[in-house]
Short mmCIF file of C-alpha atoms in Angstrom, two decimals:
data_model
loop_
_atom_site.label_atom_id
_atom_site.label_comp_id
_atom_site.label_asym_id
_atom_site.label_seq_id
_atom_site.Cartn_x
_atom_site.Cartn_y
_atom_site.Cartn_z
CA UNK Q 1 -0.11 -0.21 0.56
CA UNK Q 2 2.08 2.17 1.10
CA UNK Q 3 4.57 1.79 -2.71
CA UNK Q 4 1.40 3.81 -4.08
CA UNK Q 5 1.01 6.64 -1.80
CA UNK Q 6 4.30 7.70 -2.62
CA UNK Q 7 3.92 8.22 -6.26
CA UNK Q 8 1.19 11.19 -5.35
CA UNK Q 9 2.86 12.17 -1.78
CA UNK Q 10 5.67 12.90 -4.09
CA UNK Q 11 3.07 14.80 -6.39
CA UNK Q 12 1.74 16.73 -3.83
CA UNK Q 13 5.21 17.16 -2.31
CA UNK Q 14 6.05 18.71 -5.45
CA UNK Q 15 3.34 20.72 -6.33
CA UNK Q 16 2.20 18.79 -9.64
CA UNK Q 17 -0.71 20.31 -10.97
CA UNK Q 18 -2.51 16.80 -11.66
CA UNK Q 19 -5.09 17.70 -14.59
CA UNK Q 20 -1.59 19.22 -16.82
CA UNK Q 21 -0.64 15.52 -16.05
CA UNK Q 22 -3.46 13.81 -16.96
CA UNK Q 23 -4.97 16.72 -20.06
CA UNK Q 24 -0.59 17.70 -20.98
CA UNK Q 25 -1.11 21.30 -22.41
CA UNK Q 26 -3.78 23.09 -21.77
CA UNK Q 27 -4.54 25.24 -25.17
CA UNK Q 28 -4.66 29.35 -24.03
CA UNK Q 29 -7.62 30.59 -26.41
CA UNK Q 30 -5.39 32.00 -28.56
CA UNK Q 31 -5.60 31.13 -31.84
CA UNK Q 32 -3.25 31.75 -34.20
CA UNK Q 33 -1.87 31.11 -38.03
CA UNK Q 34 1.33 29.48 -38.57
CA UNK Q 35 3.42 29.30 -42.06
CA UNK Q 36 5.84 26.41 -43.00
CA UNK Q 37 8.26 25.17 -45.15
CA UNK Q 38 7.99 21.84 -45.48
CA UNK Q 39 10.39 19.06 -48.15
CA UNK Q 40 7.75 17.85 -50.89
CA UNK Q 41 5.34 14.77 -50.49
CA UNK Q 42 3.41 13.03 -52.27
CA UNK Q 43 1.47 11.42 -48.72
CA UNK Q 44 -0.01 12.00 -46.08
CA UNK Q 45 -0.03 10.50 -42.36
CA UNK Q 46 -1.41 12.15 -39.78
CA UNK Q 47 -1.39 10.74 -36.17
CA UNK Q 48 -3.69 12.49 -33.40
CA UNK Q 49 -6.62 14.10 -33.76
CA UNK Q 50 -5.67 16.92 -35.80
CA UNK Q 51 -7.21 17.99 -38.52
CA UNK Q 52 -6.67 19.35 -42.60
CA UNK Q 53 -7.67 20.42 -45.73
CA UNK Q 54 -5.58 19.17 -48.41
CA UNK Q 55 -5.59 20.74 -52.44
CA UNK Q 56 -3.92 18.93 -55.26
CA UNK Q 57 -2.40 19.65 -57.78
CA UNK Q 58 -0.86 23.07 -57.17
CA UNK Q 59 2.74 23.77 -57.68
CA UNK Q 60 3.71 26.56 -55.41
CA UNK Q 61 3.76 24.47 -52.13
CA UNK Q 62 1.72 25.86 -48.94
CA UNK Q 63 1.31 24.31 -45.25
CA UNK Q 64 0.32 25.72 -43.11
CA UNK Q 65 -0.87 25.99 -39.29
CA UNK Q 66 -4.47 26.91 -36.97
CA UNK Q 67 -4.27 26.28 -33.12
CA UNK Q 68 -3.52 28.03 -29.57
CA UNK Q 69 -0.89 29.74 -30.08
CA UNK Q 70 1.01 27.76 -26.82
CA UNK Q 71 0.00 24.59 -28.21
CA UNK Q 72 1.80 24.80 -32.05
CA UNK Q 73 5.25 24.04 -31.07
CA UNK Q 74 3.83 20.60 -29.88
CA UNK Q 75 2.90 19.56 -33.81
CA UNK Q 76 5.25 18.51 -35.53
CA UNK Q 77 4.89 18.13 -39.45
CA UNK Q 78 7.91 16.58 -41.01
CA UNK Q 79 8.61 14.63 -43.78
CA UNK Q 80 10.63 10.89 -44.17
CA UNK Q 81 10.55 9.17 -47.69
CA UNK Q 82 8.16 11.44 -49.38
CA UNK Q 83 5.24 11.68 -47.07
CA UNK Q 84 5.01 14.03 -44.48
CA UNK Q 85 4.12 12.96 -40.73
CA UNK Q 86 1.39 15.82 -38.71
CA UNK Q 87 1.97 14.46 -35.02
CA UNK Q 88 2.12 16.32 -31.77
CA UNK Q 89 5.37 15.11 -29.37
CA UNK Q 90 3.26 15.99 -26.37
CA UNK Q 91 0.12 15.41 -25.10
CA UNK Q 92 -2.70 19.22 -25.40
CA UNK Q 93 -6.24 20.13 -24.28
CA UNK Q 94 -7.92 23.12 -26.58
CA UNK Q 95 -11.01 23.56 -27.35
CA UNK Q 96 -9.90 24.64 -30.02
CA UNK Q 97 -9.51 22.46 -32.98
CA UNK Q 98 -5.91 22.45 -34.61
CA UNK Q 99 -6.37 23.37 -38.29
CA UNK Q 100 -3.73 22.02 -40.77
CA UNK Q 101 -4.63 23.52 -44.16
CA UNK Q 102 -2.45 22.83 -47.27
CA UNK Q 103 -1.64 22.40 -50.75
CA UNK Q 104 1.45 20.20 -53.17
CA UNK Q 105 1.48 19.50 -56.82
CA UNK Q 106 0.77 15.81 -56.29
CA UNK Q 107 -1.27 13.53 -53.85
CA UNK Q 108 -1.33 10.01 -54.38
CA UNK Q 109 -2.26 8.75 -50.19
CA UNK Q 110 -3.67 9.92 -47.44
CA UNK Q 111 -4.35 7.44 -43.63
CA UNK Q 112 -4.59 9.29 -40.66
CA UNK Q 113 -4.05 7.06 -37.22
CA UNK Q 114 -6.93 8.54 -34.77
CA UNK Q 115 -9.21 10.57 -34.34
CA UNK Q 116 -8.26 13.60 -37.00
CA UNK Q 117 -9.98 14.39 -39.67
CA UNK Q 118 -8.85 14.17 -43.51
CA UNK Q 119 -10.14 16.53 -46.70
CA UNK Q 120 -8.32 16.27 -50.46
CA UNK Q 121 -9.78 18.00 -53.44
CA UNK Q 122 -8.76 18.01 -56.85
CA UNK Q 123 -6.86 14.29 -56.67
CA UNK Q 124 -6.36 13.31 -59.22
CA UNK Q 125 -3.57 10.75 -59.78
CA UNK Q 126 -3.28 7.54 -61.50
CA UNK Q 127 -3.84 5.26 -57.82
CA UNK Q 128 -4.22 5.91 -55.02
CA UNK Q 129 -4.16 4.14 -51.09
CA UNK Q 130 -5.86 5.90 -48.24
CA UNK Q 131 -6.02 4.11 -45.45
CA UNK Q 132 -7.86 4.99 -41.38
CA UNK Q 133 -6.88 2.94 -38.01
CA UNK Q 134 -9.21 4.60 -36.06
CA UNK Q 135 -12.05 6.56 -36.18
CA UNK Q 136 -11.03 9.75 -37.91
CA UNK Q 137 -13.09 10.26 -41.09
CA UNK Q 138 -11.04 11.52 -44.76
CA UNK Q 139 -13.30 12.99 -47.57
CA UNK Q 140 -12.12 12.96 -51.15
CA UNK Q 141 -12.75 14.14 -54.44
CA UNK Q 142 -11.07 14.19 -57.77
CA UNK Q 143 -10.31 10.44 -59.54
CA UNK Q 144 -8.29 7.66 -59.71
CA UNK Q 145 -7.55 4.95 -62.51
CA UNK Q 146 -7.34 3.28 -59.01
CA UNK Q 147 -8.46 3.18 -55.46
CA UNK Q 148 -7.66 1.55 -52.65
CA UNK Q 149 -8.59 1.65 -49.60
CA UNK Q 150 -8.56 0.63 -46.15
CA UNK Q 151 -9.76 0.60 -43.31
CA UNK Q 152 -9.66 -0.45 -39.72
CA UNK Q 153 -11.70 0.55 -36.44
CA UNK Q 154 -14.91 3.03 -37.18
CA UNK Q 155 -13.70 5.47 -39.45
CA UNK Q 156 -15.42 6.12 -42.71
CA UNK Q 157 -14.06 7.55 -46.01
CA UNK Q 158 -15.96 9.30 -48.04
CA UNK Q 159 -15.19 8.85 -52.05
CA UNK Q 160 -18.40 10.46 -53.50
CA UNK Q 161 -17.18 13.24 -55.34
CA UNK Q 162 -14.06 11.20 -56.33
CA UNK Q 163 -14.43 9.00 -59.60
CA UNK Q 164 -12.24 5.67 -60.08
CA UNK Q 165 -12.05 2.41 -61.92
CA UNK Q 166 -11.18 0.36 -60.81
CA UNK Q 167 -11.58 -0.16 -56.65
CA UNK Q 168 -11.31 -1.95 -54.43
CA UNK Q 169 -11.87 -2.18 -49.96
CA UNK Q 170 -11.00 -4.14 -46.70
CA UNK Q 171 -12.89 -2.43 -43.65
CA UNK Q 172 -12.30 -4.13 -40.59
CA UNK Q 173 -14.18 -2.87 -38.42
CA UNK Q 174 -17.44 -1.07 -38.32
CA UNK Q 175 -15.72 2.24 -40.48
CA UNK Q 176 -18.34 2.96 -43.31
CA UNK Q 177 -16.74 3.23 -47.06
CA UNK Q 178 -18.98 5.99 -49.90
CA UNK Q 179 -18.02 5.42 -53.52
CA UNK Q 180 -18.46 6.05 -57.07
CA UNK Q 181 -16.97 3.66 -59.71
CA UNK Q 182 -16.26 2.85 -63.03
CA UNK Q 183 -14.96 -0.17 -63.86
CA UNK Q 184 -15.10 -3.28 -60.81
CA UNK Q 185 -15.57 -2.99 -57.67
CA UNK Q 186 -13.97 -5.33 -55.00
CA UNK Q 187 -15.36 -5.68 -51.29
CA UNK Q 188 -13.83 -7.34 -48.45
CA UNK Q 189 -15.79 -6.36 -44.78
CA UNK Q 190 -14.62 -7.88 -41.21
CA UNK Q 191 -17.32 -6.65 -39.12
CA UNK Q 192 -20.61 -3.79 -39.40
CA UNK Q 193 -18.97 -1.91 -41.96
CA UNK Q 194 -20.56 -0.87 -45.56
CA UNK Q 195 -20.14 0.38 -48.44
CA UNK Q 196 -23.09 2.14 -50.80
CA UNK Q 197 -21.10 2.73 -53.92
CA UNK Q 198 -22.40 5.23 -57.78
CA UNK Q 199 -21.92 4.12 -60.58
CA UNK Q 200 -22.26 1.40 -63.05
CA UNK Q 201 -19.24 -1.15 -62.46
CA UNK Q 202 -18.97 -4.04 -64.89
CA UNK Q 203 -17.78 -6.40 -61.74
CA UNK Q 204 -18.63 -6.41 -58.44
CA UNK Q 205 -17.23 -8.83 -55.61
CA UNK Q 206 -17.70 -9.06 -52.18
CA UNK Q 207 -17.02 -10.47 -49.44
CA UNK Q 208 -19.03 -10.06 -45.78
CA UNK Q 209 -18.28 -11.44 -42.81
CA UNK Q 210 -20.30 -9.74 -39.97
CA UNK Q 211 -23.44 -7.04 -40.75
CA UNK Q 212 -21.89 -5.11 -42.89
CA UNK Q 213 -23.53 -5.10 -46.57
CA UNK Q 214 -22.91 -3.65 -50.24
CA UNK Q 215 -25.47 -1.92 -51.44
CA UNK Q 216 -25.77 0.19 -54.53
CA UNK Q 217 -26.83 3.58 -53.77
#
């Protein structure tokens, strides 16, 4: 019992702030925008609860972050092997969302690891790879010849405004996918996830293990 009490006693003696330990950095409510320069990237990976608004097809690459002024320093934007990783190096708590707005020449991949959201427009690539691990949502606009989607968790992908030729979807969990397909659709659902598609693909292959569904709208 004494061993369990020791950390609490030390915290009291040192004047620890329990809320700070639990919640991390508390936002000060003073919204501020910061422009950053990063290396060229073709994929965006959101690690956490940040929101990203991305525009492809712009030769002038830009990136700006809007957040509480004391939250900005802990939001990291690092490019590794052509992938832009957006994450916080400390836990934080804020009433204001952290929003990243970016533009780049081309995007061929988007990923959310956590509860963050991505809205990407003007996509125009031969192939796109979209991943969600968690509860985040991704919305897509544009066109592609081949679209590969994987959802692990409860996240949703809204791609009705992305015209795609060949679409391959895998859902593990309760996530939902909405897609617009012209040529062929291959779906695997393990769980309660649903796939809803528009368009008139010549072939539709589906494997559903659980209460999920695949339906044409």
